[in-house]
XYZ file of C-alpha atoms in Angstrom:
533
model
C -33.309 -36.682 -21.656
C -34.871 -37.766 -18.355
C -34.124 -36.145 -14.992
C -32.412 -39.374 -13.878
C -30.139 -39.274 -16.923
C -29.238 -35.649 -16.259
C -28.379 -36.522 -12.664
C -26.227 -39.493 -13.737
C -24.266 -37.377 -16.192
C -23.768 -34.615 -13.611
C -22.581 -37.118 -10.998
C -20.129 -38.698 -13.432
C -18.765 -35.309 -14.413
C -18.312 -34.298 -10.762
C -16.451 -37.543 -10.007
C -14.193 -37.049 -13.034
C -13.396 -33.467 -12.143
C -12.760 -34.378 -8.537
C -10.425 -37.216 -9.499
C -8.527 -34.941 -11.889
C -8.192 -32.281 -9.188
C -6.766 -34.837 -6.743
C -4.201 -36.031 -9.305
C -3.158 -32.471 -10.254
C -2.993 -31.329 -6.642
C -0.912 -34.342 -5.585
C 1.527 -33.960 -8.459
C 1.925 -30.207 -8.629
C 1.179 -28.910 -5.134
C 2.079 -31.649 -2.633
C 2.963 -29.187 0.143
C -0.090 -26.945 -0.169
C -3.268 -27.566 1.804
C -6.610 -27.919 0.022
C -8.064 -24.717 1.550
C -4.941 -22.765 0.626
C -4.882 -24.164 -2.916
C -8.569 -23.458 -3.479
C -8.212 -19.939 -2.079
C -5.173 -19.175 -4.223
C -6.786 -20.575 -7.378
C -10.015 -18.663 -6.801
C -8.086 -15.458 -6.232
C -6.140 -15.805 -9.478
C -9.298 -16.631 -11.444
C -10.892 -13.515 -9.965
C -7.873 -11.422 -10.985
C -8.007 -12.738 -14.553
C -11.749 -12.130 -14.850
C -11.364 -8.656 -13.366
C -8.687 -7.757 -15.907
C -10.844 -8.899 -18.832
C -13.796 -6.964 -17.443
C -11.651 -3.845 -17.089
C -10.405 -4.234 -20.658
C -13.945 -4.512 -21.947
C -15.040 -1.519 -19.874
C -12.123 0.525 -21.151
C -13.425 0.193 -24.699
C -16.647 1.997 -23.740
C -16.800 5.786 -24.203
C -15.211 7.438 -21.181
C -17.390 9.896 -19.246
C -16.215 13.489 -19.379
C -14.638 14.608 -16.137
C -13.847 18.138 -17.197
C -10.305 19.448 -17.028
C -7.804 17.202 -15.217
C -7.034 18.368 -11.683
C -4.213 20.872 -11.511
C -0.991 19.495 -10.114
C -0.867 20.276 -6.435
C -4.143 18.561 -5.543
C -4.344 18.642 -2.596
C -2.312 21.789 -2.060
C -2.532 21.709 1.733
C -2.367 19.143 4.503
C -3.947 20.324 7.731
C -2.563 17.304 9.556
C -3.715 16.012 12.904
C -1.623 17.815 15.486
C -0.904 16.119 18.791
C -3.025 13.021 18.159
C -2.427 10.019 20.385
C -4.090 6.597 20.386
C -4.122 4.358 23.460
C -5.608 1.035 22.374
C -6.333 -2.167 24.283
C -7.489 -5.003 22.015
C -7.727 -8.796 21.956
C -7.946 -11.216 19.040
C -10.566 -13.971 19.283
C -9.484 -16.376 16.512
C -12.423 -18.750 16.994
C -14.978 -16.021 16.332
C -12.743 -14.180 13.846
C -13.061 -10.906 15.677
C -11.169 -8.216 17.566
C -12.616 -6.705 20.723
C -11.075 -3.367 21.562
C -11.189 -0.033 23.298
C -9.336 3.061 22.143
C -8.841 6.441 23.756
C -7.996 9.123 21.219
C -6.571 12.464 22.299
C -6.203 15.502 20.072
C -5.279 19.171 20.254
C -7.330 21.836 18.593
C -10.948 22.948 18.828
C -12.500 20.837 21.632
C -16.063 21.763 20.603
C -15.597 20.414 17.083
C -17.321 17.105 16.174
C -15.185 13.991 15.833
C -15.200 11.965 12.619
C -13.618 8.501 12.349
C -13.148 6.338 9.258
C -14.471 2.795 9.600
C -12.637 1.051 6.798
C -14.412 -2.157 5.724
C -13.334 -5.431 7.277
C -15.617 -8.472 7.679
C -19.357 -8.903 7.023
C -20.317 -6.493 9.801
C -17.219 -4.340 9.599
C -16.265 -2.296 12.646
C -19.175 -2.127 15.091
C -19.252 0.650 17.674
C -20.447 -0.464 21.115
C -20.128 2.815 23.003
C -18.465 6.223 23.049
C -17.568 8.047 26.255
C -15.551 10.904 27.739
C -14.041 10.284 31.157
C -16.687 7.658 31.866
C -19.614 9.758 30.609
C -21.464 8.132 27.687
C -21.726 10.282 24.555
C -24.202 10.004 21.693
C -22.787 8.919 18.331
C -23.978 8.269 14.793
C -22.842 5.961 12.006
C -23.209 7.959 8.798
C -21.858 7.195 5.319
C -19.750 4.389 6.743
C -18.067 6.625 9.347
C -18.397 7.341 13.060
C -19.582 10.850 14.049
C -19.434 12.076 17.628
C -20.841 15.374 18.854
C -18.852 16.455 21.914
C -20.722 17.431 25.078
C -21.112 21.019 26.178
C -17.670 22.344 26.961
C -16.087 20.108 24.320
C -13.749 17.153 24.547
C -10.074 16.736 23.779
C -10.280 12.961 24.157
C -12.896 10.289 23.638
C -12.986 6.562 24.348
C -14.535 4.198 21.804
C -15.402 0.541 22.452
C -15.619 -1.487 19.259
C -15.747 -4.971 17.773
C -14.171 -5.716 14.405
C -15.193 -8.730 12.373
C -12.069 -9.997 10.613
C -12.544 -10.708 6.919
C -11.813 -14.154 5.531
C -12.245 -13.149 1.879
C -10.294 -9.940 1.344
C -6.860 -10.362 -0.292
C -5.628 -7.198 1.436
C -6.509 -7.684 5.108
C -8.119 -10.226 7.382
C -7.455 -13.909 7.963
C -5.871 -16.033 5.253
C -4.902 -19.371 6.701
C -2.551 -19.375 8.536
C -1.892 -15.599 8.749
C -3.738 -12.654 10.301
C -3.224 -9.416 8.343
C -4.746 -6.719 10.527
C -4.730 -3.237 9.031
C -7.282 -0.431 9.445
C -8.873 -2.607 12.123
C -9.925 0.177 14.551
C -11.771 3.512 14.185
C -9.266 5.890 12.606
C -9.531 9.656 13.063
C -10.376 11.242 9.727
C -8.240 13.665 7.713
C -8.945 17.364 7.261
C -8.341 19.677 4.353
C -8.986 23.420 4.529
C -10.638 22.918 7.912
C -13.135 20.319 6.651
C -13.252 16.580 7.284
C -12.573 14.651 4.088
C -15.027 11.831 3.336
C -13.885 8.228 3.428
C -12.723 7.241 -0.093
C -14.604 4.435 -1.829
C -12.426 1.410 -2.731
C -12.327 0.149 -6.321
C -10.638 -3.222 -5.937
C -7.126 -1.920 -6.653
C -4.704 0.611 -5.232
C -4.774 2.286 -1.827
C -7.963 4.271 -1.145
C -6.751 5.457 2.260
C -6.363 8.748 4.081
C -4.365 8.825 7.314
C -2.476 11.331 9.422
C 0.529 10.463 11.608
C -0.084 9.934 15.329
C 1.528 8.447 18.419
C 0.407 4.991 19.550
C 0.447 2.792 22.607
C -1.177 -0.547 21.789
C -1.762 -3.347 24.286
C -2.437 -6.460 22.219
C -3.648 -9.855 23.482
C -3.521 -12.949 21.276
C -3.152 -16.731 21.651
C 0.177 -17.994 22.894
C 2.520 -19.428 20.267
C 1.931 -16.743 17.632
C 4.650 -14.489 16.213
C 3.569 -10.897 15.543
C 5.081 -8.202 13.343
C 3.727 -4.736 14.012
C 4.118 -1.057 13.189
C 6.005 -0.513 16.460
C 8.371 -2.747 18.457
C 7.302 -4.533 21.620
C 8.015 -2.649 24.815
C 7.021 -5.587 27.027
C 5.295 -8.978 26.935
C 3.424 -10.844 29.686
C 2.011 -14.363 29.451
C -1.348 -14.960 31.049
C -2.810 -18.188 32.486
C -5.545 -18.159 29.822
C -3.127 -19.394 27.097
C -2.723 -15.892 25.745
C 0.107 -13.396 25.561
C -0.296 -9.657 26.060
C 2.194 -7.364 24.346
C 2.604 -3.613 24.753
C 3.873 -1.731 21.684
C 4.730 1.959 21.470
C 5.463 4.048 18.405
C 5.647 7.712 17.454
C 4.567 9.405 14.243
C 2.956 6.320 12.710
C 0.506 6.671 9.832
C -1.650 3.988 11.447
C -1.066 0.787 13.400
C -1.025 -2.629 11.711
C -0.207 -6.159 12.850
C 0.588 -9.368 10.974
C 0.758 -12.613 12.920
C 0.742 -16.394 12.701
C 1.945 -19.485 14.499
C 3.623 -20.567 11.224
C 6.202 -17.808 10.892
C 9.917 -18.514 10.985
C 11.484 -15.368 12.331
C 14.967 -13.909 12.139
C 16.412 -10.445 12.698
C 19.327 -8.448 11.326
C 20.888 -5.412 12.968
C 21.929 -3.087 10.163
C 24.891 -0.829 11.030
C 23.355 2.520 11.891
C 19.875 0.983 11.995
C 17.193 -0.021 11.596
C 16.689 -3.512 12.988
C 15.184 -5.686 10.241
C 12.857 -8.559 11.120
C 12.020 -11.258 8.575
C 8.821 -13.295 8.783
C 8.996 -16.334 6.501
C 6.411 -18.889 5.469
C 8.916 -20.654 3.216
C 12.365 -21.181 4.731
C 13.897 -21.584 1.269
C 13.321 -17.879 0.623
C 15.464 -16.713 3.521
C 18.722 -16.046 1.687
C 17.083 -14.242 -1.253
C 14.824 -12.083 0.899
C 17.559 -11.244 3.369
C 20.060 -10.213 0.700
C 17.428 -8.187 -1.179
C 16.265 -6.421 1.968
C 19.738 -5.565 3.254
C 20.897 -4.233 -0.126
C 17.682 -2.224 -0.621
C 17.734 -0.640 2.837
C 21.375 0.305 2.478
C 20.757 1.820 -0.964
C 17.804 3.908 0.165
C 19.539 5.113 3.305
C 22.512 6.261 1.230
C 20.398 7.880 -1.485
C 17.700 9.555 0.654
C 18.558 9.522 4.347
C 18.210 7.528 7.533
C 14.890 6.093 8.678
C 13.566 7.522 11.961
C 12.174 4.141 13.073
C 14.196 1.623 15.124
C 12.578 -1.511 13.654
C 11.013 -2.542 10.342
C 9.789 -5.895 9.031
C 9.602 -7.791 5.748
C 6.860 -10.415 6.019
C 5.505 -13.119 3.709
C 1.747 -13.571 3.348
C -0.183 -16.639 2.134
C -1.228 -17.431 -1.439
C -4.302 -15.489 -2.494
C -3.355 -12.279 -0.695
C -2.394 -9.030 -2.416
C 0.925 -9.754 -4.161
C 2.650 -6.942 -2.246
C 1.569 -4.058 -0.047
C 2.930 -1.440 2.323
C 1.860 -0.861 5.912
C 3.574 1.355 8.505
C 7.021 -0.181 9.154
C 5.829 -3.377 7.429
C 6.561 -4.574 3.884
C 4.346 -7.513 2.865
C 4.888 -9.861 -0.079
C 2.947 -12.944 -1.086
C 4.939 -16.124 -0.536
C 4.316 -17.311 -4.108
C 6.249 -14.364 -5.546
C 9.496 -16.178 -4.797
C 8.113 -19.626 -5.652
C 7.521 -19.098 -9.358
C 4.518 -16.774 -9.157
C 6.570 -14.328 -11.237
C 10.136 -14.195 -12.499
C 12.891 -13.802 -9.937
C 13.704 -10.359 -11.336
C 10.087 -9.236 -10.902
C 9.856 -10.737 -7.401
C 13.032 -8.913 -6.431
C 11.787 -5.639 -7.902
C 8.441 -5.679 -6.095
C 10.109 -6.692 -2.835
C 12.457 -3.718 -3.177
C 9.456 -1.544 -4.093
C 7.644 -2.377 -0.846
C 10.800 -1.723 1.162
C 11.105 1.680 -0.551
C 7.686 2.564 0.890
C 9.424 2.690 4.276
C 10.815 5.999 2.992
C 7.977 7.100 0.675
C 4.622 6.675 2.476
C 6.023 5.711 5.874
C 8.758 8.191 6.880
C 7.577 10.818 4.387
C 3.849 10.311 4.203
C 1.246 11.381 1.701
C -2.495 11.072 1.296
C -2.537 7.945 -0.843
C -6.106 8.481 -2.025
C -5.362 12.042 -3.171
C -1.857 11.844 -4.683
C -1.166 8.170 -5.473
C 1.598 9.114 -7.925
C 3.585 10.743 -5.118
C 4.434 7.648 -3.053
C 3.996 4.947 -5.722
C 6.111 6.694 -8.323
C 8.942 7.393 -5.882
C 8.829 3.899 -4.387
C 8.950 2.274 -7.805
C 11.763 4.460 -9.108
C 13.639 3.740 -5.881
C 13.410 0.018 -6.652
C 15.244 0.654 -9.934
C 17.891 2.606 -8.012
C 18.288 -0.526 -5.882
C 18.807 -2.591 -9.048
C 21.336 -0.054 -10.309
C 23.280 -0.097 -7.033
C 23.296 -3.871 -6.790
C 23.700 -4.940 -10.428
C 25.291 -1.950 -12.145
C 24.423 0.914 -14.443
C 23.924 -1.337 -17.475
C 21.074 -3.130 -15.675
C 19.491 0.238 -14.884
C 19.764 1.434 -18.494
C 18.319 -1.820 -19.780
C 15.333 -1.525 -17.451
C 14.696 2.104 -18.432
C 14.848 1.152 -22.127
C 12.337 -1.629 -21.558
C 9.980 0.654 -19.637
C 10.267 3.402 -22.259
C 9.258 0.920 -24.953
C 6.322 -0.284 -22.854
C 5.203 3.281 -22.249
C 5.426 4.325 -25.901
C 3.623 1.143 -26.992
C 0.940 1.534 -24.277
C 1.699 -1.722 -22.531
C 0.437 -2.768 -19.107
C 2.580 -2.197 -16.025
C 0.208 -4.165 -13.807
C 2.192 -6.917 -12.013
C -0.416 -9.502 -12.969
C -0.124 -8.823 -16.700
C 3.175 -7.061 -17.398
C 3.727 -6.016 -20.998
C 0.205 -6.763 -22.238
C -1.264 -4.381 -24.797
C -3.672 -1.883 -23.258
C -7.112 -1.187 -24.688
C -7.253 1.832 -27.023
C -8.968 4.101 -24.475
C -7.895 7.613 -23.401
C -5.664 7.434 -20.326
C -5.589 11.042 -19.135
C -2.918 12.549 -16.886
C -0.912 11.265 -13.921
C -1.636 14.013 -11.356
C -5.101 12.969 -10.236
C -6.766 11.535 -7.126
C -7.545 7.847 -6.683
C -11.251 8.388 -7.351
C -10.507 9.481 -10.928
C -9.012 6.119 -11.919
C -11.278 3.590 -13.585
C -9.142 0.452 -13.955
C -6.147 -1.244 -12.428
C -4.067 -1.134 -15.602
C -4.736 2.607 -15.956
C -3.721 3.114 -12.311
C -0.402 1.263 -12.682
C 0.423 2.829 -16.040
C -0.131 6.404 -14.851
C 0.807 6.244 -11.147
C 3.814 3.916 -11.413
C 5.247 3.628 -14.933
C 4.872 7.228 -16.050
C 6.426 8.743 -12.866
C 9.337 6.286 -13.079
C 10.133 7.576 -16.568
C 9.671 11.153 -15.356
C 12.318 10.655 -12.646
C 14.612 9.013 -15.173
C 14.201 11.967 -17.542
C 14.667 14.558 -14.780
C 17.795 12.782 -13.582
C 19.361 12.996 -17.046
C 18.365 16.652 -17.388
C 19.574 17.650 -13.899
C 22.618 15.438 -13.474
C 23.089 13.073 -10.548
C 24.307 15.677 -8.059
C 21.333 18.001 -8.390
C 18.840 15.167 -8.811
C 19.775 13.374 -5.599
C 20.130 16.637 -3.664
C 16.533 17.328 -4.657
C 15.247 13.949 -3.397
C 17.287 14.259 -0.198
C 15.947 17.765 0.375
C 12.396 16.573 -0.189
C 12.952 13.708 2.264
C 14.591 15.836 4.956
C 12.030 18.619 4.679
C 9.015 16.317 4.974
C 10.253 13.643 7.361
C 7.481 12.758 9.796
C 4.950 14.866 7.905
C 2.285 14.400 5.276
C 3.856 15.615 2.042
C 1.619 17.198 -0.576
C 2.308 17.803 -4.225
C 3.100 21.418 -3.350
C 5.851 20.256 -0.970
C 7.253 18.156 -3.819
C 7.194 21.205 -6.094
C 8.816 23.426 -3.462
C 11.760 21.038 -3.180
C 12.113 20.873 -6.977
C 11.957 24.655 -7.401
C 14.603 25.090 -4.710
C 17.079 22.727 -6.365
C 16.168 22.895 -10.067
C 13.700 25.650 -10.995
C 14.664 25.203 -14.636
C 13.053 21.736 -14.590
C 9.610 22.747 -13.344
C 8.046 22.966 -16.826
C 9.487 19.562 -17.739
C 7.998 17.968 -14.625
C 4.627 19.639 -15.202
C 4.437 18.136 -18.665
C 5.171 14.673 -17.310
C 2.549 14.938 -14.588
C -0.197 17.094 -16.092
C -0.240 16.434 -19.823
C -2.856 14.002 -21.169
C -1.066 10.793 -22.024
C -1.634 10.961 -25.774
C -0.140 14.469 -25.820
C 2.858 13.379 -23.764
C 3.559 10.457 -26.092
C 3.970 12.950 -28.911
C 6.723 14.784 -27.032
C 9.097 11.994 -25.937
C 11.737 10.334 -28.084
C 12.661 6.657 -28.270
C 14.965 7.032 -25.251
C 12.216 8.556 -23.118
C 13.566 12.116 -23.227
C 11.108 14.967 -23.320
C 11.812 16.922 -26.510
C 12.457 20.668 -26.223
C 9.052 21.430 -27.743
C 7.491 19.441 -24.910
C 9.102 21.594 -22.230
């Protein structure tokens, strides 16, 4: 065939495909813009391809990792005592960038080097322009993706960092997705210590939460174009309009795991004052979702407050994000859900569950923190089981029992718990144990199965073994004892031993046993048999 013929055929095919796309878009998605539709479609294709790749990879022989990490990893949390961030930053939407300056104060050894995580953002990430102490420039180094600062002679208890952050336009988790700005991990973040040593920045794998953060106090002065509505990790303490068509807002918060903002000129905002707190803000992209989201949020917050305890934060937000973003994620005092969840992207029951799950992170991850990259089962398992407690409180005990029966069957049959492919058969690869750091997971389906599904069934089994009174006293004690702190696995164990020492062996089996061994010790109702204790 001649080159001209090839070109003619290619042109005809392109015209046909384009015409078909126009017809399909007009009929099925009349309200969605072309960029949004293309972005959403590309994201879902990528998710499908990623799942198939992970399934194929799972069939390969797994590398030996040695013995699984002992439960309790990490056993200590040094924490960052007396850390305070004072940040002044401005969003430049035309250049897709944030220009900022932060002063970070800390207590401790003033002669010790400083290490900051620079979590990835746009093409150039977070660029450091200068580092200083009280106006004196300090040398710095970018090493292994992080910022290292050697303090001057005599040490330094505070440093000032000027930075520019390129905002991603491709990440589903953070950045700009028309018409919303999801700004998390957008500034240099003081690293986490364990046993007196800085922990390296975890490498992301395309799923889960590869983050390490310690709580700190924040004062953030944020400048953005006028006409935008912002939801943030702390409430506004004051707002001033400027003549340059921008608005500057000052926000102050204490004991925050980090500081995030979500904003757009397209949000429809409302607020609800819950009796006894907190104030709940809703950020909607689809007005038709208001009633469902509001009723879900109010019922979930009331359930969790009754079951675990009161939140220490005056204001929290539930915010919709555009198509193509992560289906749901937690940020400090912010619960994010993709708008398509409630528009047929999944069943209404699933959309309600994952909305309640993200709201549960206000208790587990937010009020009681953990190192997500080191003990993912700790916050994800508790948040997901809490969502089933919400369903039980709202729809009755029969709904709860039905859900636990379904999950037990999925677990015994090795079915996927990943929200993108719920109930699918998993590849016949060894799964390992639940108590393990993020870096030891290979695939998304393995991560959800072990860090979400298996802990949910563990809590269900412990509840039956302990009885409701002891079970909920345990969770309340764990919450009260770790409020405002970074909880480790050892803190979780200490609370369990205090309330139910007779259940320690049962819990260790659920968390530490290789999955194939555990499956041999649970019955059809998900109970751990006596020989598995």
